[in-house]
Amino acid sequence: MAGSAWAALAGPVERSIIDAEARWVVHLDLEAAMRSEPGKVLLELARDGRVPARDRFVREMGFDPFAEGRGLTVYGRSFDEDGGVAILTASAEADRARASMHAAGLGEHATQAVGSVEVHSWSHDDERLYAAVVPGGRPDERRVLFTGSMDAMRRALRVITTDLPALDAQFPIPEGPGTILAVAADGFGSESDPAPAPGSENATAGAASPSGGPSALVLRGVRTMQARLSEETGEAGREIRGELLFRAVSPERAVQMRRMLDGTIAALEMTGEDSPDMAALAAAAASVQVASSGTSVTVRASHDASQAAALVRLMMLMQGPREPAREAGKEPGNAPTP
């Protein structure tokens, strides 16, 4: 993978749990996220039942990821939609998930032993999901694995038990003070990708890649990508800072990408003119700067942390009313709260 805009490797990322063949990695430092200004708003909304994904997780897994989670690492050996592995590192409270998955009424729930590990599976939205709980790196720590296939689960477990090699330091992942989110990916696609067949799903989406990768036009022709989101102290106080680095297959493609990004940002800035409620989004877009040099495209942004928190509140409230209470004993409020 091409060199990074950041000199150091990512401290929060545990390479020992990531497959050596990973082509993309996303790591969310949950503890840092919950300490941030936007994270505090998310916690407040969660207590009010306005974060449905968290509420569903609590009902099915039996513990609160916001309160007990320490880090979430997601990786994939390809860019197929169902090829990823998610690993939630949490406190020992995650042991509750074993019993909770049995009792949560998951569709077509079943279990299967993989060595000494009990793997749970169930159906959701016409897909089969798999989960398992294994020890973490410390006595008070657990890892909860989620995959979309049994083969992926078996391989992920082999990586964690060191039966298969883990990711080495040659795969650079950004880090720095206050890092909340770190992303690295290698080989999205290229301009030599075969053209999609007329009328195919990829043709409709506007792009294709041999691996069935992302179809967003802005990612076509991207070789590598790295991103970092952090909360840091600036001259005016706490700031949310983001940096995104693309490396394209050619300087021409880099210029095209920069133009597409400039157009998207300009459109977001205009939303504030049409709707006062969207002023926070427009202000965030106004802080974004895009530059290109050779095959590189860099996107940088810095925003007041309290204003970023207001944007999080706006986006969450736009999702609709709070989730109604569930049956007794399974309501989100009955689980440990942050």
mmCIF file with all atom_site columns, C-alpha atoms in Angstrom, residues 57-218:
data_model
loop_
_atom_site.group_PDB
_atom_site.id
_atom_site.type_symbol
_atom_site.label_atom_id
_atom_site.label_alt_id
_atom_site.label_comp_id
_atom_site.label_asym_id
_atom_site.label_entity_id
_atom_site.label_seq_id
_atom_site.pdbx_PDB_ins_code
_atom_site.Cartn_x
_atom_site.Cartn_y
_atom_site.Cartn_z
_atom_site.occupancy
_atom_site.B_iso_or_equiv
_atom_site.pdbx_formal_charge
_atom_site.auth_seq_id
_atom_site.auth_comp_id
_atom_site.auth_asym_id
_atom_site.auth_atom_id
_atom_site.pdbx_PDB_model_num
ATOM 1   C CA . PHE A 1 57  ? -28.005 -4.390  19.885  1.00 0.00 ? 57  PHE A CA 1
ATOM 2   C CA . VAL A 1 58  ? -28.867 -4.187  23.594  1.00 0.00 ? 58  VAL A CA 1
ATOM 3   C CA . ARG A 1 59  ? -31.958 -6.342  23.118  1.00 0.00 ? 59  ARG A CA 1
ATOM 4   C CA . GLU A 1 60  ? -30.155 -9.000  21.126  1.00 0.00 ? 60  GLU A CA 1
ATOM 5   C CA . MET A 1 61  ? -26.707 -9.020  22.756  1.00 0.00 ? 61  MET A CA 1
ATOM 6   C CA . GLY A 1 62  ? -27.674 -8.165  26.336  1.00 0.00 ? 62  GLY A CA 1
ATOM 7   C CA . PHE A 1 63  ? -25.123 -5.404  26.951  1.00 0.00 ? 63  PHE A CA 1
ATOM 8   C CA . ASP A 1 64  ? -24.672 -1.766  25.950  1.00 0.00 ? 64  ASP A CA 1
ATOM 9   C CA . PRO A 1 65  ? -21.904 -1.229  23.354  1.00 0.00 ? 65  PRO A CA 1
ATOM 10  C CA . PHE A 1 66  ? -21.691 2.464   24.248  1.00 0.00 ? 66  PHE A CA 1
ATOM 11  C CA . ALA A 1 67  ? -21.055 1.722   27.921  1.00 0.00 ? 67  ALA A CA 1
ATOM 12  C CA . GLU A 1 68  ? -19.039 -1.491  27.658  1.00 0.00 ? 68  GLU A CA 1
ATOM 13  C CA . GLY A 1 69  ? -17.421 -1.196  24.220  1.00 0.00 ? 69  GLY A CA 1
ATOM 14  C CA . ARG A 1 70  ? -13.745 -0.276  23.935  1.00 0.00 ? 70  ARG A CA 1
ATOM 15  C CA . GLY A 1 71  ? -13.075 -0.555  20.228  1.00 0.00 ? 71  GLY A CA 1
ATOM 16  C CA . LEU A 1 72  ? -14.717 -1.746  17.013  1.00 0.00 ? 72  LEU A CA 1
ATOM 17  C CA . THR A 1 73  ? -12.546 -3.108  14.212  1.00 0.00 ? 73  THR A CA 1
ATOM 18  C CA . VAL A 1 74  ? -14.015 -4.088  10.843  1.00 0.00 ? 74  VAL A CA 1
ATOM 19  C CA . TYR A 1 75  ? -11.940 -5.563  8.024   1.00 0.00 ? 75  TYR A CA 1
ATOM 20  C CA . GLY A 1 76  ? -12.315 -7.468  4.796   1.00 0.00 ? 76  GLY A CA 1
ATOM 21  C CA . ARG A 1 77  ? -10.200 -9.584  2.464   1.00 0.00 ? 77  ARG A CA 1
ATOM 22  C CA . SER A 1 78  ? -12.204 -8.264  -0.503  1.00 0.00 ? 78  SER A CA 1
ATOM 23  C CA . PHE A 1 79  ? -14.640 -5.479  -1.269  1.00 0.00 ? 79  PHE A CA 1
ATOM 24  C CA . ASP A 1 80  ? -17.637 -7.786  -1.488  1.00 0.00 ? 80  ASP A CA 1
ATOM 25  C CA . GLU A 1 81  ? -20.524 -6.494  0.596   1.00 0.00 ? 81  GLU A CA 1
ATOM 26  C CA . ASP A 1 82  ? -20.743 -9.656  2.715   1.00 0.00 ? 82  ASP A CA 1
ATOM 27  C CA . GLY A 1 83  ? -16.993 -10.236 3.013   1.00 0.00 ? 83  GLY A CA 1
ATOM 28  C CA . GLY A 1 84  ? -16.343 -8.242  6.170   1.00 0.00 ? 84  GLY A CA 1
ATOM 29  C CA . VAL A 1 85  ? -15.566 -9.265  9.740   1.00 0.00 ? 85  VAL A CA 1
ATOM 30  C CA . ALA A 1 86  ? -16.525 -7.010  12.663  1.00 0.00 ? 86  ALA A CA 1
ATOM 31  C CA . ILE A 1 87  ? -14.833 -7.414  16.045  1.00 0.00 ? 87  ILE A CA 1
ATOM 32  C CA . LEU A 1 88  ? -16.184 -5.509  19.029  1.00 0.00 ? 88  LEU A CA 1
ATOM 33  C CA . THR A 1 89  ? -13.745 -5.405  21.919  1.00 0.00 ? 89  THR A CA 1
ATOM 34  C CA . ALA A 1 90  ? -15.659 -4.857  25.168  1.00 0.00 ? 90  ALA A CA 1
ATOM 35  C CA . SER A 1 91  ? -15.598 -5.439  28.901  1.00 0.00 ? 91  SER A CA 1
ATOM 36  C CA . ALA A 1 92  ? -16.433 -8.810  30.440  1.00 0.00 ? 92  ALA A CA 1
ATOM 37  C CA . GLU A 1 93  ? -20.096 -7.685  30.393  1.00 0.00 ? 93  GLU A CA 1
ATOM 38  C CA . ALA A 1 94  ? -20.087 -8.982  26.824  1.00 0.00 ? 94  ALA A CA 1
ATOM 39  C CA . ASP A 1 95  ? -20.366 -12.483 28.315  1.00 0.00 ? 95  ASP A CA 1
ATOM 40  C CA . ARG A 1 96  ? -24.085 -11.673 28.596  1.00 0.00 ? 96  ARG A CA 1
ATOM 41  C CA . ALA A 1 97  ? -24.360 -12.033 24.829  1.00 0.00 ? 97  ALA A CA 1
ATOM 42  C CA . ARG A 1 98  ? -24.118 -15.830 24.973  1.00 0.00 ? 98  ARG A CA 1
ATOM 43  C CA . ALA A 1 99  ? -27.305 -16.193 27.006  1.00 0.00 ? 99  ALA A CA 1
ATOM 44  C CA . SER A 1 100 ? -29.006 -13.187 25.423  1.00 0.00 ? 100 SER A CA 1
ATOM 45  C CA . MET A 1 101 ? -28.771 -14.565 21.886  1.00 0.00 ? 101 MET A CA 1
ATOM 46  C CA . HIS A 1 102 ? -30.514 -17.727 23.069  1.00 0.00 ? 102 HIS A CA 1
ATOM 47  C CA . ALA A 1 103 ? -33.327 -15.725 24.685  1.00 0.00 ? 103 ALA A CA 1
ATOM 48  C CA . ALA A 1 104 ? -33.731 -12.807 22.252  1.00 0.00 ? 104 ALA A CA 1
ATOM 49  C CA . GLY A 1 105 ? -36.070 -14.582 19.834  1.00 0.00 ? 105 GLY A CA 1
ATOM 50  C CA . LEU A 1 106 ? -33.723 -14.227 16.869  1.00 0.00 ? 106 LEU A CA 1
ATOM 51  C CA . GLY A 1 107 ? -35.138 -15.660 13.657  1.00 0.00 ? 107 GLY A CA 1
ATOM 52  C CA . GLU A 1 108 ? -34.102 -19.253 12.984  1.00 0.00 ? 108 GLU A CA 1
ATOM 53  C CA . HIS A 1 109 ? -31.514 -19.049 15.750  1.00 0.00 ? 109 HIS A CA 1
ATOM 54  C CA . ALA A 1 110 ? -29.025 -21.920 15.871  1.00 0.00 ? 110 ALA A CA 1
ATOM 55  C CA . THR A 1 111 ? -25.634 -22.684 17.388  1.00 0.00 ? 111 THR A CA 1
ATOM 56  C CA . GLN A 1 112 ? -22.628 -24.600 16.157  1.00 0.00 ? 112 GLN A CA 1
ATOM 57  C CA . ALA A 1 113 ? -19.350 -25.453 17.864  1.00 0.00 ? 113 ALA A CA 1
ATOM 58  C CA . VAL A 1 114 ? -16.084 -24.379 16.251  1.00 0.00 ? 114 VAL A CA 1
ATOM 59  C CA . GLY A 1 115 ? -13.529 -25.990 18.514  1.00 0.00 ? 115 GLY A CA 1
ATOM 60  C CA . SER A 1 116 ? -14.357 -24.686 21.985  1.00 0.00 ? 116 SER A CA 1
ATOM 61  C CA . VAL A 1 117 ? -16.240 -21.632 20.647  1.00 0.00 ? 117 VAL A CA 1
ATOM 62  C CA . GLU A 1 118 ? -20.035 -21.533 20.401  1.00 0.00 ? 118 GLU A CA 1
ATOM 63  C CA . VAL A 1 119 ? -21.018 -19.760 17.178  1.00 0.00 ? 119 VAL A CA 1
ATOM 64  C CA . HIS A 1 120 ? -24.554 -18.363 16.992  1.00 0.00 ? 120 HIS A CA 1
ATOM 65  C CA . SER A 1 121 ? -26.382 -17.784 13.711  1.00 0.00 ? 121 SER A CA 1
ATOM 66  C CA . TRP A 1 122 ? -29.760 -16.309 12.830  1.00 0.00 ? 122 TRP A CA 1
ATOM 67  C CA . SER A 1 123 ? -31.675 -14.840 9.896   1.00 0.00 ? 123 SER A CA 1
ATOM 68  C CA . HIS A 1 124 ? -32.216 -11.122 9.426   1.00 0.00 ? 124 HIS A CA 1
ATOM 69  C CA . ASP A 1 125 ? -33.549 -9.413  6.278   1.00 0.00 ? 125 ASP A CA 1
ATOM 70  C CA . ASP A 1 126 ? -33.065 -12.591 4.222   1.00 0.00 ? 126 ASP A CA 1
ATOM 71  C CA . GLU A 1 127 ? -29.430 -12.875 5.314   1.00 0.00 ? 127 GLU A CA 1
ATOM 72  C CA . ARG A 1 128 ? -27.688 -15.239 7.704   1.00 0.00 ? 128 ARG A CA 1
ATOM 73  C CA . LEU A 1 129 ? -25.632 -13.581 10.447  1.00 0.00 ? 129 LEU A CA 1
ATOM 74  C CA . TYR A 1 130 ? -23.015 -15.214 12.667  1.00 0.00 ? 130 TYR A CA 1
ATOM 75  C CA . ALA A 1 131 ? -21.660 -14.155 16.066  1.00 0.00 ? 131 ALA A CA 1
ATOM 76  C CA . ALA A 1 132 ? -19.327 -15.520 18.732  1.00 0.00 ? 132 ALA A CA 1
ATOM 77  C CA . VAL A 1 133 ? -17.815 -14.323 22.018  1.00 0.00 ? 133 VAL A CA 1
ATOM 78  C CA . VAL A 1 134 ? -14.170 -15.115 22.787  1.00 0.00 ? 134 VAL A CA 1
ATOM 79  C CA . PRO A 1 135 ? -11.641 -13.917 25.405  1.00 0.00 ? 135 PRO A CA 1
ATOM 80  C CA . GLY A 1 136 ? -9.882  -10.606 24.807  1.00 0.00 ? 136 GLY A CA 1
ATOM 81  C CA . GLY A 1 137 ? -6.324  -9.518  25.391  1.00 0.00 ? 137 GLY A CA 1
ATOM 82  C CA . ARG A 1 138 ? -6.908  -8.946  29.122  1.00 0.00 ? 138 ARG A CA 1
ATOM 83  C CA . PRO A 1 139 ? -8.764  -10.955 31.771  1.00 0.00 ? 139 PRO A CA 1
ATOM 84  C CA . ASP A 1 140 ? -11.565 -8.350  31.956  1.00 0.00 ? 140 ASP A CA 1
ATOM 85  C CA . GLU A 1 141 ? -11.944 -8.134  28.179  1.00 0.00 ? 141 GLU A CA 1
ATOM 86  C CA . ARG A 1 142 ? -14.001 -9.984  25.575  1.00 0.00 ? 142 ARG A CA 1
ATOM 87  C CA . ARG A 1 143 ? -14.224 -9.906  21.789  1.00 0.00 ? 143 ARG A CA 1
ATOM 88  C CA . VAL A 1 144 ? -17.572 -10.280 20.024  1.00 0.00 ? 144 VAL A CA 1
ATOM 89  C CA . LEU A 1 145 ? -17.169 -11.356 16.391  1.00 0.00 ? 145 LEU A CA 1
ATOM 90  C CA . PHE A 1 146 ? -19.798 -10.776 13.692  1.00 0.00 ? 146 PHE A CA 1
ATOM 91  C CA . THR A 1 147 ? -19.601 -12.144 10.142  1.00 0.00 ? 147 THR A CA 1
ATOM 92  C CA . GLY A 1 148 ? -21.853 -12.896 7.194   1.00 0.00 ? 148 GLY A CA 1
ATOM 93  C CA . SER A 1 149 ? -20.676 -16.456 6.612   1.00 0.00 ? 149 SER A CA 1
ATOM 94  C CA . MET A 1 150 ? -19.518 -19.449 8.598   1.00 0.00 ? 150 MET A CA 1
ATOM 95  C CA . ASP A 1 151 ? -16.336 -19.676 6.548   1.00 0.00 ? 151 ASP A CA 1
ATOM 96  C CA . ALA A 1 152 ? -15.485 -16.075 7.432   1.00 0.00 ? 152 ALA A CA 1
ATOM 97  C CA . MET A 1 153 ? -16.166 -16.823 11.115  1.00 0.00 ? 153 MET A CA 1
ATOM 98  C CA . ARG A 1 154 ? -13.892 -19.866 11.104  1.00 0.00 ? 154 ARG A CA 1
ATOM 99  C CA . ARG A 1 155 ? -11.081 -17.910 9.481   1.00 0.00 ? 155 ARG A CA 1
ATOM 100 C CA . ALA A 1 156 ? -11.486 -14.946 11.849  1.00 0.00 ? 156 ALA A CA 1
ATOM 101 C CA . LEU A 1 157 ? -11.288 -17.274 14.840  1.00 0.00 ? 157 LEU A CA 1
ATOM 102 C CA . ARG A 1 158 ? -8.118  -18.842 13.447  1.00 0.00 ? 158 ARG A CA 1
ATOM 103 C CA . VAL A 1 159 ? -6.508  -15.397 13.153  1.00 0.00 ? 159 VAL A CA 1
ATOM 104 C CA . ILE A 1 160 ? -7.358  -14.544 16.762  1.00 0.00 ? 160 ILE A CA 1
ATOM 105 C CA . THR A 1 161 ? -5.934  -17.847 18.005  1.00 0.00 ? 161 THR A CA 1
ATOM 106 C CA . THR A 1 162 ? -2.745  -17.170 15.930  1.00 0.00 ? 162 THR A CA 1
ATOM 107 C CA . ASP A 1 163 ? -3.397  -20.203 13.720  1.00 0.00 ? 163 ASP A CA 1
ATOM 108 C CA . LEU A 1 164 ? -3.328  -17.817 10.742  1.00 0.00 ? 164 LEU A CA 1
ATOM 109 C CA . PRO A 1 165 ? -1.038  -14.784 10.302  1.00 0.00 ? 165 PRO A CA 1
ATOM 110 C CA . ALA A 1 166 ? -2.259  -11.354 11.372  1.00 0.00 ? 166 ALA A CA 1
ATOM 111 C CA . LEU A 1 167 ? -1.828  -7.961  9.700   1.00 0.00 ? 167 LEU A CA 1
ATOM 112 C CA . ASP A 1 168 ? 1.745   -6.677  9.748   1.00 0.00 ? 168 ASP A CA 1
ATOM 113 C CA . ALA A 1 169 ? 3.137   -3.179  10.011  1.00 0.00 ? 169 ALA A CA 1
ATOM 114 C CA . GLN A 1 170 ? 3.518   -2.821  6.229   1.00 0.00 ? 170 GLN A CA 1
ATOM 115 C CA . PHE A 1 171 ? -0.197  -1.989  5.987   1.00 0.00 ? 171 PHE A CA 1
ATOM 116 C CA . PRO A 1 172 ? -0.188  1.632   7.239   1.00 0.00 ? 172 PRO A CA 1
ATOM 117 C CA . ILE A 1 173 ? -3.169  2.869   9.236   1.00 0.00 ? 173 ILE A CA 1
ATOM 118 C CA . PRO A 1 174 ? -3.389  6.545   10.290  1.00 0.00 ? 174 PRO A CA 1
ATOM 119 C CA . GLU A 1 175 ? -3.216  7.624   13.899  1.00 0.00 ? 175 GLU A CA 1
ATOM 120 C CA . GLY A 1 176 ? -2.498  10.669  16.019  1.00 0.00 ? 176 GLY A CA 1
ATOM 121 C CA . PRO A 1 177 ? -3.622  12.433  19.204  1.00 0.00 ? 177 PRO A CA 1
ATOM 122 C CA . GLY A 1 178 ? -7.343  12.144  19.862  1.00 0.00 ? 178 GLY A CA 1
ATOM 123 C CA . THR A 1 179 ? -8.007  9.661   17.048  1.00 0.00 ? 179 THR A CA 1
ATOM 124 C CA . ILE A 1 180 ? -11.601 8.446   16.973  1.00 0.00 ? 180 ILE A CA 1
ATOM 125 C CA . LEU A 1 181 ? -11.791 6.770   13.574  1.00 0.00 ? 181 LEU A CA 1
ATOM 126 C CA . ALA A 1 182 ? -9.034  5.356   11.368  1.00 0.00 ? 182 ALA A CA 1
ATOM 127 C CA . VAL A 1 183 ? -9.538  3.879   7.891   1.00 0.00 ? 183 VAL A CA 1
ATOM 128 C CA . ALA A 1 184 ? -7.174  2.278   5.388   1.00 0.00 ? 184 ALA A CA 1
ATOM 129 C CA . ALA A 1 185 ? -7.938  0.487   2.112   1.00 0.00 ? 185 ALA A CA 1
ATOM 130 C CA . ASP A 1 186 ? -5.857  -0.809  -0.772  1.00 0.00 ? 186 ASP A CA 1
ATOM 131 C CA . GLY A 1 187 ? -7.026  -1.450  -4.339  1.00 0.00 ? 187 GLY A CA 1
ATOM 132 C CA . PHE A 1 188 ? -10.615 -0.306  -4.771  1.00 0.00 ? 188 PHE A CA 1
ATOM 133 C CA . GLY A 1 189 ? -10.493 -0.513  -8.551  1.00 0.00 ? 189 GLY A CA 1
ATOM 134 C CA . SER A 1 190 ? -8.782  0.822   -11.617 1.00 0.00 ? 190 SER A CA 1
ATOM 135 C CA . GLU A 1 191 ? -9.567  2.382   -14.947 1.00 0.00 ? 191 GLU A CA 1
ATOM 136 C CA . SER A 1 192 ? -8.748  -0.973  -16.520 1.00 0.00 ? 192 SER A CA 1
ATOM 137 C CA . ASP A 1 193 ? -11.765 -2.574  -14.816 1.00 0.00 ? 193 ASP A CA 1
ATOM 138 C CA . PRO A 1 194 ? -14.072 -4.235  -17.348 1.00 0.00 ? 194 PRO A CA 1
ATOM 139 C CA . ALA A 1 195 ? -17.070 -2.192  -18.386 1.00 0.00 ? 195 ALA A CA 1
ATOM 140 C CA . PRO A 1 196 ? -20.361 -3.315  -16.817 1.00 0.00 ? 196 PRO A CA 1
ATOM 141 C CA . ALA A 1 197 ? -22.768 -5.197  -19.025 1.00 0.00 ? 197 ALA A CA 1
ATOM 142 C CA . PRO A 1 198 ? -25.697 -3.061  -20.305 1.00 0.00 ? 198 PRO A CA 1
ATOM 143 C CA . GLY A 1 199 ? -28.658 -3.309  -17.980 1.00 0.00 ? 199 GLY A CA 1
ATOM 144 C CA . SER A 1 200 ? -26.633 -4.924  -15.193 1.00 0.00 ? 200 SER A CA 1
ATOM 145 C CA . GLU A 1 201 ? -26.797 -3.747  -11.595 1.00 0.00 ? 201 GLU A CA 1
ATOM 146 C CA . ASN A 1 202 ? -23.265 -2.337  -11.834 1.00 0.00 ? 202 ASN A CA 1
ATOM 147 C CA . ALA A 1 203 ? -24.101 -0.513  -15.043 1.00 0.00 ? 203 ALA A CA 1
ATOM 148 C CA . THR A 1 204 ? -27.033 1.123   -13.296 1.00 0.00 ? 204 THR A CA 1
ATOM 149 C CA . ALA A 1 205 ? -24.788 2.111   -10.389 1.00 0.00 ? 205 ALA A CA 1
ATOM 150 C CA . GLY A 1 206 ? -22.363 3.768   -12.778 1.00 0.00 ? 206 GLY A CA 1
ATOM 151 C CA . ALA A 1 207 ? -19.157 1.821   -12.025 1.00 0.00 ? 207 ALA A CA 1
ATOM 152 C CA . ALA A 1 208 ? -17.776 -1.638  -11.525 1.00 0.00 ? 208 ALA A CA 1
ATOM 153 C CA . SER A 1 209 ? -14.742 -3.462  -10.197 1.00 0.00 ? 209 SER A CA 1
ATOM 154 C CA . PRO A 1 210 ? -13.591 -7.065  -10.627 1.00 0.00 ? 210 PRO A CA 1
ATOM 155 C CA . SER A 1 211 ? -14.124 -7.726  -6.919  1.00 0.00 ? 211 SER A CA 1
ATOM 156 C CA . GLY A 1 212 ? -17.647 -6.293  -6.813  1.00 0.00 ? 212 GLY A CA 1
ATOM 157 C CA . GLY A 1 213 ? -16.297 -3.336  -4.879  1.00 0.00 ? 213 GLY A CA 1
ATOM 158 C CA . PRO A 1 214 ? -17.752 0.099   -4.141  1.00 0.00 ? 214 PRO A CA 1
ATOM 159 C CA . SER A 1 215 ? -19.743 1.466   -7.052  1.00 0.00 ? 215 SER A CA 1
ATOM 160 C CA . ALA A 1 216 ? -19.590 5.134   -6.055  1.00 0.00 ? 216 ALA A CA 1
ATOM 161 C CA . LEU A 1 217 ? -18.211 7.085   -8.997  1.00 0.00 ? 217 LEU A CA 1
ATOM 162 C CA . VAL A 1 218 ? -15.787 9.039   -6.836  1.00 0.00 ? 218 VAL A CA 1
#
